[in-house]
Amino acid sequence: MRRSKRPAPGDDQWPNKIRSGSASPYSARHDPDYSLYQSPPPDSNGFHSAQQTPVSSPRATSRQHASGSRQGYHFPIREISDPDRKIPVPRSPDPDPDDDVPYEDTKMLLQPETRPISQEQLVNEVKGIYAGLVMVEKKCVEICQQQAQTTNKLSNEQWQALIALHRTLLHEHHDFFLASQHPTASPALRRLPTKYAMPARMWRHGIHSFLELLRHRLPYSLEHMLSFVYLAYQMMGLLMESVPAFHETWIECLGDLARYRMAIEEADMRDRETWSNVARTWYNKAADRSPDTGRIQHHLAVLARPNIVCQLFYYSKALISVNPFPNARDSIMLLYNPLLEMSSHKGPPVKQESTLSKYSKFDSSLVTAAGILFTKGSIHDYCVHITQFTLELDNHVTRSGSNWKVQGTEVASSLIACMLDFGSEENFLWKAFRTHHDKLNGKTDRPSMDIGHNTDLTTKEDSHRKFWKDNSINTKDFRQAAPAAGDLPDLKFTSADDVTSYILPVWSTTVSIVAGKLGDRNILPFMHLTLAFLWSLSYVPGALVYLENYVPWAKLVLSLNTLSRSGVVDAKIEAKEFPQQQSGTGRQLPEDFPMRGLVWAPYYFPSDFFEGQVVDEDERTLELPSHAAPRAERCLWLGVRLASLNRYMTYNVTTKQFGCTEFAESLPGNASMNTLHVLPPTVERDVSMTDV
């Protein structure tokens, strides 16, 4: 028996968005018996059932016609006597001299004559379907709104009536999509689903509103919610196969339904984990088709529980993607709030101890510090947690071993997100990336950023070469990040510039500590992402100059010089072209996918890098021995590219060694991290008075 208990997880597990837009082969895993959910008549309370609108089934598709045409070919049947029953046995189509039936009777029949549908008939069909769809949709909206305002318990028959009503609406949408996307439909007819936002309306009124109603009536509605999730899941799979024009939308809907199924599972944790993986699979497929969309990263952040560092990575990526998802600013607070309450000692002591015991000091200090920056909290609290993070970093990397290959990229990306103030329009680096993209594309507005797709590669390279030509950059002509003011008790962050000035020394110290672990291959994904970010900054005029004082150039040079060159091809390192090669199961490395879609990543990857030969989803996180040489090549190639700027690093083609320029050696480096040390508390002394 399933345990009827309302699930405890937070609200961010439940998909709650509305979208329109445009999924992979799919086979239904669940086939519910629809006959169990027939609509009952209205009850004595006046509750209207779904019988007012008969349940419609999807209209026949071309595949159904094709299968029907095969019925003309049949075999004659003869019966074998049996004491209890008669069993029909197919007779061989070959003539048998003992048979009385002539062979001419067994020939194949001609295909039935079909008449093509005219454009006028198709338009009338679509109009008729839409008229019925609107009526059912209106009824669904009315009932869901009415039930959302009450807390009355519904009977099983009433729940089944509601399921039948919403099933009817889903079938009407299916009919509408099939008719409007008919092979003979005109372009105007094919545009109707987009014009009237039909995918979004189907999700909102046909699925999401009813699922939310069911969710708020848990645990009493658990079985009915399971039935409807399976029903909607099957319909989405059918739409993905029959209406490929909105492939991306169907994939994301399947991911959302899998999240609902995961969230209501408490009896069997293995089932819960299975559905979590199913949802993650659909979202990754959606990310493959829309890599620049931050909304997909937001969904992956919800599934990353209870790994708070991984959650921080995905939430921050949703905010600093090429097309950011602003709603993630609300969802990320579900990650920050418990840690911020513990930091400020506002929560109950028992809850604070429970939260503290869940996570390591490294994880909790990093995420708490990021939360203080995000909420513009206390500077003193930030200094306390970020100092704890830097103290734990060295030992944590050593203890993590190969796990740091994954977590290292998440930490590096999260620190960069803090540097960009999570996509704040006031942040200098964020504005620089957005403005430069608009300049390259000749745009004045910024609805989206398809860097590397719409941007001419020659224009991008010419702009880069012109900026760094002759090493004639004067620091006085460009803005540079202000130094942090140190631990300031009783003061809070007030601007995006404050956030950047306080995270830069932390980022610099983190890079120095990780780069200082010479000979450790587990740090290479972290170094790869960091070097790629620096190279991307060089494409945006003034961006690299803005933070050049905080880049530990000497540590980077030492790390590159001690990097193993086993299997590395020097010609690829020293070439200007991006080093593309087959590595393991494909040409992408595991850390390439976390970088893909970030606002700065298009300046690093070629525009077609994630097309054609792409690593399978199941193999993307696998660390193979064949990854070592390509990863080292990428790091060394990025080092040579940075040396080509002739400002910070040098590269000797003969000795294959890197070096620092005199200018880089004169920079202060990460010495400003000392200013973030926590000040000791002020000790008040008693004032002595002298008797007169």
XYZ file of C-alpha atoms in Angstrom:
692
model
C 0.000 0.000 0.000
C 1.239 3.518 -0.848
C 1.707 5.714 2.181
C -0.692 8.655 1.979
C 1.379 11.499 3.248
C 1.844 14.979 1.899
C 5.363 15.465 0.567
C 7.662 17.751 2.515
C 9.839 19.323 -0.236
C 9.718 23.029 -0.981
C 7.532 24.683 -3.590
C 10.378 25.085 -6.063
C 10.088 21.401 -6.964
C 6.738 22.014 -8.623
C 6.944 23.371 -12.195
C 4.981 26.610 -12.220
C 5.757 28.412 -15.444
C 3.821 29.182 -18.579
C 5.560 29.081 -21.883
C 5.052 28.975 -25.574
C 7.561 27.809 -28.088
C 8.826 25.051 -29.867
C 11.969 17.047 -28.136
C 13.826 13.295 -29.020
C 12.299 9.879 -29.660
C 9.889 8.874 -26.925
C 8.041 5.714 -26.009
C 5.273 5.778 -23.395
C 6.141 3.956 -20.207
C 2.628 4.130 -18.753
C -0.642 3.119 -20.376
C -3.495 3.947 -17.981
C -6.942 2.482 -18.562
C -9.033 5.492 -19.567
C -12.250 3.550 -19.118
C -11.807 3.843 -15.353
C -12.278 7.616 -15.445
C -15.648 8.091 -17.143
C -17.537 11.253 -16.248
C -20.357 10.799 -13.647
C -23.561 12.856 -13.737
C -23.842 16.070 -11.688
C -24.187 15.462 -7.975
C -26.653 16.952 -5.537
C -24.255 19.755 -4.642
C -24.392 21.138 -8.141
C -20.907 20.014 -9.111
C -20.879 19.790 -12.900
C -19.242 16.774 -14.418
C -17.401 16.531 -17.706
C -20.262 14.768 -19.477
C -21.458 18.050 -20.917
C -18.571 17.823 -23.343
C -18.047 14.288 -24.683
C -14.570 12.869 -24.522
C -12.971 13.073 -27.931
C -10.189 10.879 -29.130
C -7.339 11.947 -31.386
C -8.350 11.930 -35.021
C -6.847 9.390 -37.335
C -3.407 10.269 -38.579
C -1.832 9.315 -41.851
C -0.192 6.363 -40.132
C -3.605 5.061 -39.118
C -4.814 5.281 -42.721
C -1.748 3.417 -43.839
C -2.327 0.609 -41.374
C -5.969 0.433 -42.359
C -5.098 -0.122 -45.995
C -3.417 -3.390 -45.122
C -6.714 -4.938 -44.071
C -7.528 -5.824 -47.691
C -4.905 -8.571 -47.655
C -6.348 -11.495 -45.732
C -6.000 -15.248 -45.367
C -8.891 -17.675 -45.608
C -9.725 -19.209 -42.256
C -10.513 -22.823 -41.531
C -11.610 -24.221 -38.211
C -10.194 -27.180 -36.345
C -12.659 -29.140 -34.251
C -12.004 -29.179 -30.539
C -14.115 -30.655 -27.752
C -14.341 -27.294 -25.969
C -13.649 -24.562 -28.504
C -12.873 -23.739 -32.068
C -9.496 -22.229 -32.853
C -9.159 -20.230 -36.068
C -5.892 -21.041 -37.853
C -4.532 -18.978 -40.742
C -4.409 -20.943 -43.976
C -1.387 -20.720 -46.191
C -1.820 -18.322 -49.105
C -0.320 -20.958 -51.435
C -2.901 -23.017 -53.336
C -3.629 -26.439 -51.905
C -4.980 -29.052 -54.290
C -7.093 -30.520 -51.472
C -8.885 -27.203 -50.812
C -12.209 -26.448 -52.426
C -11.613 -22.654 -52.372
C -10.193 -21.431 -55.709
C -6.883 -19.569 -55.595
C -8.399 -16.494 -57.249
C -10.306 -15.712 -54.037
C -7.094 -15.211 -52.087
C -5.559 -12.460 -54.237
C -4.642 -9.054 -52.743
C -7.272 -6.334 -52.884
C -6.580 -2.893 -54.294
C -6.003 -0.004 -51.914
C -9.275 1.840 -51.192
C -9.694 5.042 -53.106
C -8.912 8.176 -51.041
C -9.810 11.769 -51.706
C -7.420 14.614 -50.836
C -8.773 17.169 -48.387
C -9.147 20.662 -49.763
C -7.703 23.723 -48.092
C -11.189 25.047 -47.372
C -12.197 21.790 -45.700
C -9.047 21.839 -43.584
C -9.702 25.412 -42.473
C -13.256 24.552 -41.507
C -12.014 21.514 -39.598
C -9.519 23.632 -37.625
C -12.187 26.228 -36.860
C -14.570 23.564 -35.630
C -11.950 21.962 -33.407
C -10.953 25.351 -31.984
C -14.571 26.235 -31.160
C -15.000 23.043 -29.152
C -11.582 23.479 -27.547
C -12.459 26.961 -26.296
C -15.634 25.708 -24.640
C -13.827 22.887 -22.817
C -10.986 25.243 -21.872
C -13.416 27.747 -20.402
C -15.047 25.010 -18.334
C -11.652 23.820 -17.033
C -10.699 27.357 -16.023
C -13.984 27.957 -14.227
C -13.897 24.741 -12.226
C -10.206 25.066 -11.269
C -10.736 28.639 -10.099
C -13.842 27.639 -8.174
C -12.135 24.709 -6.446
C -8.986 26.727 -5.701
C -11.088 29.080 -3.546
C -12.565 26.296 -1.422
C -11.220 23.529 0.769
C -14.118 21.109 0.358
C -13.130 17.488 -0.088
C -14.139 16.005 -3.423
C -15.364 12.477 -3.876
C -13.636 9.968 -6.106
C -16.349 10.408 -8.720
C -15.835 14.176 -8.763
C -12.070 13.795 -9.157
C -12.629 11.342 -11.992
C -15.003 13.783 -13.648
C -12.353 16.508 -13.461
C -9.738 14.163 -14.902
C -12.093 13.267 -17.758
C -12.747 16.948 -18.445
C -9.047 17.805 -18.639
C -8.394 14.690 -20.694
C -10.979 15.975 -23.159
C -9.167 19.309 -23.345
C -5.857 17.550 -24.035
C -7.455 15.513 -26.813
C -8.971 18.654 -28.327
C -5.525 20.261 -28.342
C -4.101 17.133 -29.952
C -6.735 17.313 -32.690
C -6.042 21.014 -33.217
C -2.296 20.447 -33.584
C -2.779 17.561 -36.012
C -5.163 19.533 -38.204
C -3.194 22.788 -38.205
C 0.079 20.988 -38.934
C -1.394 18.763 -41.657
C 1.037 18.137 -44.554
C -1.255 20.035 -46.936
C -1.890 22.956 -44.544
C -1.003 26.437 -45.713
C 1.704 28.494 -43.933
C -0.993 30.672 -42.371
C -2.703 27.601 -40.951
C 0.576 26.257 -39.578
C 1.201 29.543 -37.772
C -2.060 29.373 -35.821
C -0.689 27.414 -32.802
C 2.038 30.011 -32.321
C -0.287 32.953 -33.000
C -2.768 31.810 -30.347
C -0.103 30.424 -27.949
C -1.659 26.984 -28.035
C 1.257 25.069 -26.428
C 1.260 27.495 -23.489
C -2.525 27.352 -23.149
C -2.513 23.569 -23.204
C 0.112 23.450 -20.444
C -1.530 26.145 -18.325
C -5.213 25.230 -18.532
C -5.006 21.586 -19.509
C -2.252 20.391 -17.159
C -0.608 22.829 -14.767
C -3.670 24.403 -13.134
C -5.219 21.016 -12.452
C -1.949 19.589 -11.114
C -1.667 22.519 -8.723
C -5.252 21.906 -7.569
C -4.416 18.263 -6.976
C -1.206 19.183 -5.181
C -2.954 21.470 -2.710
C -5.426 18.677 -1.864
C -2.719 16.145 -1.004
C -2.605 13.551 0.508
C -6.281 12.812 -0.260
C -5.793 13.414 -3.997
C -2.609 11.359 -4.314
C -3.980 8.493 -6.408
C -5.864 10.847 -8.716
C -2.754 12.986 -9.153
C -0.754 9.910 -10.112
C -3.379 8.950 -12.694
C -3.421 12.408 -14.251
C 0.377 12.696 -14.343
C 0.552 9.426 -16.279
C -2.240 10.597 -18.597
C -0.547 13.923 -19.351
C 2.844 12.232 -19.712
C 1.447 9.886 -22.350
C -0.224 12.734 -24.239
C 3.029 14.715 -24.313
C 4.837 11.705 -25.725
C 2.194 11.397 -28.436
C 2.492 15.091 -29.311
C 6.270 14.823 -29.496
C 5.961 12.111 -32.121
C 3.076 13.568 -34.130
C 3.706 17.348 -33.853
C 7.495 17.864 -34.110
C 7.125 21.577 -34.831
C 7.041 22.252 -31.061
C 9.641 19.662 -30.127
C 11.376 21.816 -27.482
C 8.118 22.587 -25.699
C 7.092 18.931 -25.461
C 10.502 17.957 -24.062
C 10.299 20.593 -21.344
C 6.730 19.585 -20.490
C 7.855 15.972 -20.110
C 10.578 17.140 -17.745
C 8.062 19.124 -15.707
C 5.682 16.165 -15.456
C 8.546 13.928 -14.334
C 9.335 16.511 -11.638
C 5.730 16.392 -10.422
C 5.901 12.606 -10.320
C 9.167 12.778 -8.388
C 7.856 15.333 -5.890
C 4.807 13.284 -4.853
C 6.810 10.106 -4.271
C 7.661 9.502 -0.639
C 6.939 5.813 -0.161
C 9.806 4.545 -2.339
C 12.967 6.628 -2.518
C 14.247 4.526 -5.409
C 11.201 5.543 -7.467
C 11.785 9.140 -6.466
C 15.387 8.979 -7.658
C 14.301 7.269 -10.868
C 11.840 10.040 -11.704
C 14.426 12.635 -10.765
C 16.772 11.109 -13.337
C 13.965 11.008 -15.907
C 13.302 14.726 -15.403
C 17.030 15.482 -15.592
C 17.272 13.545 -18.856
C 14.468 15.556 -20.463
C 15.916 18.867 -19.278
C 19.353 17.964 -20.624
C 17.755 17.184 -23.980
C 16.064 20.574 -23.841
C 19.395 22.215 -22.994
C 20.956 20.566 -26.041
C 18.372 22.193 -28.272
C 18.321 25.542 -26.418
C 21.731 25.807 -24.720
C 21.506 29.573 -24.167
C 18.187 29.453 -22.282
C 18.570 30.065 -18.562
C 15.148 28.619 -17.747
C 16.424 25.080 -18.364
C 19.301 25.630 -15.931
C 16.773 26.754 -13.324
C 14.973 23.407 -13.642
C 18.254 21.523 -13.239
C 18.989 23.542 -10.094
C 15.801 22.239 -8.474
C 16.831 18.663 -9.256
C 20.323 19.211 -7.799
C 19.113 18.904 -4.203
C 20.641 18.339 -1.678
C 23.996 19.349 -3.247
C 24.008 23.066 -2.410
C 27.169 23.873 -4.417
C 25.636 22.255 -7.494
C 22.415 24.163 -6.855
C 24.375 27.414 -6.613
C 26.042 26.632 -9.926
C 22.785 25.988 -11.805
C 20.868 28.898 -10.250
C 23.713 31.303 -10.996
C 24.052 29.904 -14.522
C 20.342 30.574 -15.075
C 20.992 34.231 -14.197
C 24.158 34.743 -16.291
C 23.176 32.718 -19.346
C 23.084 34.281 -22.778
C 19.300 34.503 -22.314
C 18.919 34.760 -18.511
C 15.873 33.606 -16.560
C 14.957 36.433 -14.129
C 12.507 34.281 -12.142
C 15.492 32.353 -10.798
C 16.115 35.330 -8.495
C 13.100 34.248 -6.471
C 13.882 30.532 -6.551
C 17.501 30.965 -5.483
C 16.321 32.410 -2.179
C 14.994 28.945 -1.267
C 18.646 27.892 -1.318
C 19.961 30.939 0.524
C 17.321 31.485 3.240
C 18.142 28.526 5.546
C 21.867 29.354 5.441
C 21.326 33.086 5.908
C 19.054 32.439 8.903
C 21.745 30.266 10.415
C 24.357 32.957 9.723
C 22.321 35.683 11.412
C 21.175 33.367 14.269
C 17.534 34.224 13.553
C 16.225 30.689 13.288
C 15.529 28.240 16.130
C 18.708 26.690 17.601
C 17.566 23.156 16.769
C 17.003 24.106 13.133
C 20.385 25.825 12.946
C 22.173 22.732 14.230
C 20.263 20.548 11.766
C 21.206 22.801 8.849
C 24.825 23.003 9.992
C 25.178 19.228 10.224
C 23.894 18.666 6.677
C 26.753 20.374 4.846
C 30.510 20.639 5.080
C 32.115 23.899 6.201
C 33.466 24.410 2.681
C 30.059 24.082 1.023
C 28.086 26.096 3.574
C 30.635 28.939 3.774
C 30.751 29.371 -0.023
C 26.970 29.324 -0.537
C 26.320 31.542 2.489
C 28.853 34.122 1.285
C 27.244 34.076 -2.173
C 23.837 34.566 -0.537
C 25.080 37.599 1.397
C 26.401 39.127 -1.827
C 23.148 38.367 -3.650
C 20.980 39.951 -0.945
C 23.418 42.847 -0.297
C 23.801 41.731 3.302
C 26.294 42.453 6.061
C 29.913 42.999 4.985
C 31.166 41.599 8.279
C 29.162 38.365 7.898
C 30.477 38.029 4.360
C 34.078 38.387 5.523
C 33.510 35.741 8.197
C 32.187 33.135 5.756
C 34.504 33.904 2.856
C 37.540 33.662 5.141
C 36.271 30.257 6.275
C 35.931 29.250 2.604
C 39.511 30.186 1.711
C 40.863 28.437 4.812
C 39.028 25.211 3.912
C 39.841 25.312 0.187
C 43.308 23.726 0.133
C 42.422 20.710 2.252
C 39.052 20.326 0.550
C 40.638 20.035 -2.907
C 43.059 17.407 -1.588
C 40.321 15.389 0.128
C 37.947 15.602 -2.832
C 40.336 13.863 -5.222
C 38.705 13.156 -8.582
C 35.399 14.657 -7.350
C 37.048 18.076 -7.629
C 37.001 17.675 -11.414
C 33.242 18.183 -11.250
C 32.949 20.472 -8.228
C 35.912 22.573 -9.349
C 34.057 23.748 -12.458
C 30.964 24.491 -10.355
C 32.975 26.566 -7.873
C 34.836 28.436 -10.631
C 31.608 29.262 -12.474
C 29.831 30.329 -9.267
C 32.636 32.733 -8.349
C 32.459 34.241 -11.842
C 28.682 34.635 -11.393
C 29.367 36.557 -8.172
C 31.860 38.669 -10.096
C 29.060 39.510 -12.568
C 26.741 40.198 -9.605
C 24.390 37.473 -10.870
C 23.545 39.374 -14.035
C 22.785 42.747 -12.441
C 22.321 45.519 -14.998
C 24.492 47.769 -12.806
C 27.488 45.440 -12.981
C 30.342 46.703 -15.160
C 31.395 43.326 -16.613
C 27.820 42.222 -17.330
C 27.075 45.468 -19.145
C 30.364 45.186 -21.054
C 29.465 41.735 -22.402
C 25.962 42.789 -23.394
C 27.007 46.086 -24.968
C 29.828 44.527 -26.976
C 27.517 41.894 -28.381
C 25.022 44.551 -29.468
C 27.814 46.509 -31.118
C 29.012 43.491 -33.090
C 25.476 42.747 -34.253
C 24.524 46.348 -34.913
C 21.627 46.272 -32.448
C 20.356 48.871 -30.046
C 17.988 46.598 -28.128
C 18.915 43.355 -26.397
C 16.130 40.788 -26.680
C 18.625 37.946 -26.947
C 22.314 37.255 -27.406
C 23.212 34.748 -30.096
C 26.926 35.423 -30.011
C 28.816 33.235 -32.391
C 25.724 32.504 -34.518
C 24.593 35.878 -35.859
C 27.929 37.565 -35.266
C 30.377 37.503 -38.144
C 33.498 35.673 -36.995
C 35.711 38.036 -38.972
C 34.140 41.067 -37.288
C 34.722 39.578 -33.848
C 38.357 38.728 -34.585
C 39.032 42.117 -36.183
C 37.640 43.897 -33.123
C 39.829 41.755 -30.861
C 42.977 42.310 -32.906
C 42.423 46.051 -33.165
C 42.069 46.468 -29.399
C 45.282 44.613 -28.507
C 47.334 45.908 -31.454
C 50.849 47.171 -30.670
C 50.253 46.807 -26.921
C 49.306 50.479 -26.767
C 46.738 50.175 -23.965
C 46.925 52.908 -21.384
C 45.451 51.874 -18.039
C 44.352 55.447 -17.366
C 41.981 55.240 -20.336
C 40.050 52.327 -18.869
C 38.093 51.671 -15.732
C 39.531 49.260 -13.158
C 37.885 47.504 -10.238
C 38.110 49.394 -6.964
C 39.856 47.632 -4.062
C 37.755 46.227 -1.249
C 37.440 48.368 1.865
C 37.907 45.413 4.211
C 35.808 44.243 7.123
C 33.307 46.986 7.944
C 31.111 46.041 10.908
C 27.501 47.281 10.878
C 27.663 48.146 7.154
C 26.041 46.411 4.192
C 26.769 46.146 0.481
C 25.164 49.014 -1.360
C 26.013 48.556 -5.060
C 27.164 46.134 -7.737
C 30.624 47.720 -7.597
C 30.860 46.753 -3.920
C 29.997 43.162 -4.762
C 32.654 42.981 -7.484
C 35.365 44.580 -5.342
C 34.770 42.080 -2.518
C 34.604 38.946 -4.686
C 37.662 39.687 -6.849
C 40.274 39.096 -4.113
C 38.471 35.867 -3.168
C 38.483 34.699 -6.788
C 42.173 35.598 -7.072
C 43.056 33.669 -3.903
C 41.028 30.655 -5.049
C 42.816 30.548 -8.420
C 46.200 30.885 -6.686
C 45.504 28.016 -4.270
C 44.175 25.661 -6.948
C 46.887 26.535 -9.497
C 49.519 25.952 -6.823
C 48.689 22.234 -6.655
C 51.308 21.291 -9.231
C 51.033 17.887 -10.854
C 47.451 17.325 -9.708
C 45.335 16.446 -12.746
C 42.129 16.922 -10.775
C 42.554 20.708 -10.917
C 42.702 20.887 -14.727
C 38.915 21.336 -15.335
C 38.989 24.285 -12.900
C 42.038 25.741 -14.662
C 40.493 25.138 -18.078
C 37.346 27.099 -17.196
C 39.330 29.912 -15.558
C 41.681 30.339 -18.548
C 38.723 30.219 -20.955
C 37.025 33.004 -18.985
C 40.145 35.180 -19.121
C 40.477 34.637 -22.875
C 36.798 35.510 -23.365
C 37.318 38.726 -21.390
C 39.980 39.768 -23.889
C 37.312 39.952 -26.626
C 35.353 42.622 -24.730
C 37.199 45.959 -24.812
C 38.299 46.943 -21.336
C 36.934 43.842 -19.558
C 40.281 42.110 -18.951
C 41.904 45.439 -18.065
C 39.132 45.958 -15.485
C 40.322 43.045 -13.324
C 43.940 42.570 -14.450
C 45.210 43.595 -10.996
C 43.536 40.530 -9.454
C 44.704 37.844 -11.886
C 47.534 35.740 -10.338
C 49.606 35.703 -13.533
C 52.705 34.186 -11.891
C 50.693 31.254 -10.507
C 49.113 30.635 -13.907
C 52.511 30.635 -15.601
C 53.916 28.174 -13.071
C 50.924 25.859 -13.480
C 51.202 25.891 -17.292
C 54.948 25.231 -17.239
C 54.525 22.170 -14.997
C 51.597 20.747 -16.948
C 52.222 17.285 -18.382
C 52.618 17.355 -22.169
C 52.167 13.625 -22.670
C 50.201 13.113 -25.892
C 50.067 16.848 -26.559
C 50.671 18.089 -30.116
C 52.697 21.323 -30.092
C 51.354 22.341 -33.489
C 47.794 22.465 -32.115
C 48.888 24.485 -29.090
C 50.668 27.139 -31.122
C 48.030 27.444 -33.864
C 45.430 30.220 -33.859
C 42.570 27.828 -34.561
C 40.626 26.290 -31.699
C 42.115 22.826 -30.960
C 39.303 20.470 -31.941
C 40.025 16.781 -31.624
C 38.430 13.456 -30.810
C 38.709 12.841 -27.076
C 37.250 9.665 -25.688
C 33.652 9.445 -26.867
C 33.585 12.782 -28.708
C 35.252 16.121 -29.213
C 33.758 17.750 -26.086
C 35.293 17.515 -22.630
C 33.079 17.031 -19.531
C 33.560 20.666 -18.433
C 32.539 22.017 -21.844
C 28.859 21.391 -21.109
C 28.783 23.378 -17.822
C 30.441 26.266 -19.702
C 28.049 26.096 -22.665
C 25.377 28.786 -22.584
C 27.161 31.177 -20.201
C 27.262 34.792 -21.323
C 31.026 34.696 -21.940
C 31.283 31.171 -23.440
C 30.435 32.096 -27.085
C 33.682 34.077 -27.254
C 35.588 30.859 -26.493
C 33.805 28.034 -28.347
C 33.446 27.942 -32.145
C 29.857 28.441 -33.261
C 29.479 24.826 -34.460
C 31.328 23.176 -31.576
C 28.192 21.568 -30.092
C 26.805 20.405 -33.421
C 27.416 17.163 -35.268
C 29.631 14.944 -33.127
C 28.302 15.613 -29.632
C 29.027 13.335 -26.685
C 26.041 11.243 -25.604
C 24.254 12.483 -22.518
C 25.023 9.362 -20.475
C 28.755 9.713 -21.169
C 29.262 13.440 -20.604
C 30.278 13.155 -16.977
C 32.569 10.174 -17.525
C 36.232 10.909 -16.915
C 38.296 8.834 -19.340
C 42.080 8.491 -19.648
C 41.763 9.810 -23.199
C 40.615 13.189 -21.816
C 44.025 13.994 -20.312
C 45.840 15.030 -23.484
C 42.996 17.126 -25.038
C 42.425 18.922 -21.710
C 46.132 19.751 -21.408
C 46.104 20.953 -25.039
C 43.202 23.277 -24.322
C 44.891 24.780 -21.248
C 48.202 25.256 -23.066
C 46.446 26.687 -26.141
C 44.650 29.218 -23.950
C 47.992 30.102 -22.336
C 49.533 30.736 -25.778
C 46.503 32.822 -26.772
C 46.814 34.956 -23.625
C 50.538 35.341 -24.325
C 49.671 36.649 -27.812
C 48.163 39.734 -26.144
C 51.754 40.836 -25.332
C 50.693 42.363 -22.035
C 50.699 39.761 -19.254
C 52.434 36.569 -20.412
C 55.134 35.407 -22.820
C 55.663 32.101 -24.636
C 58.960 30.810 -26.008
C 58.387 28.637 -29.085
C 61.826 27.045 -28.732
C 61.785 26.129 -25.036
C 57.976 25.703 -24.860
C 57.936 27.721 -21.624
C 55.700 30.509 -20.419
C 56.792 33.614 -18.553
C 55.439 36.800 -16.963
C 55.966 40.216 -18.475
C 57.449 43.049 -16.424
C 54.023 44.672 -16.430
C 52.363 41.564 -14.944
C 55.031 41.301 -12.263
C 54.372 44.892 -11.257
C 50.671 44.220 -10.602
C 49.603 43.794 -6.960
C 48.099 40.329 -7.530
C 45.958 38.932 -4.725
C 47.587 40.824 -1.868
C 44.302 42.656 -1.295
C 42.786 39.445 0.116
C 44.420 40.416 3.390
C 41.987 43.304 3.663
C 39.092 40.839 4.029
C 40.422 39.299 7.216
C 37.863 39.479 9.956
C 38.493 42.175 12.507
C 38.471 41.136 16.162
C 35.431 42.283 18.109
C 35.742 45.605 19.857
C 36.204 45.148 23.639
C 34.457 47.740 25.766
C 36.317 48.794 28.918
C 34.799 50.177 32.084
C 35.359 53.875 32.509
C 36.965 54.682 35.851
C 35.928 57.832 37.658
C 38.060 59.652 40.173
C 36.321 60.800 43.309
C 36.542 64.500 43.884
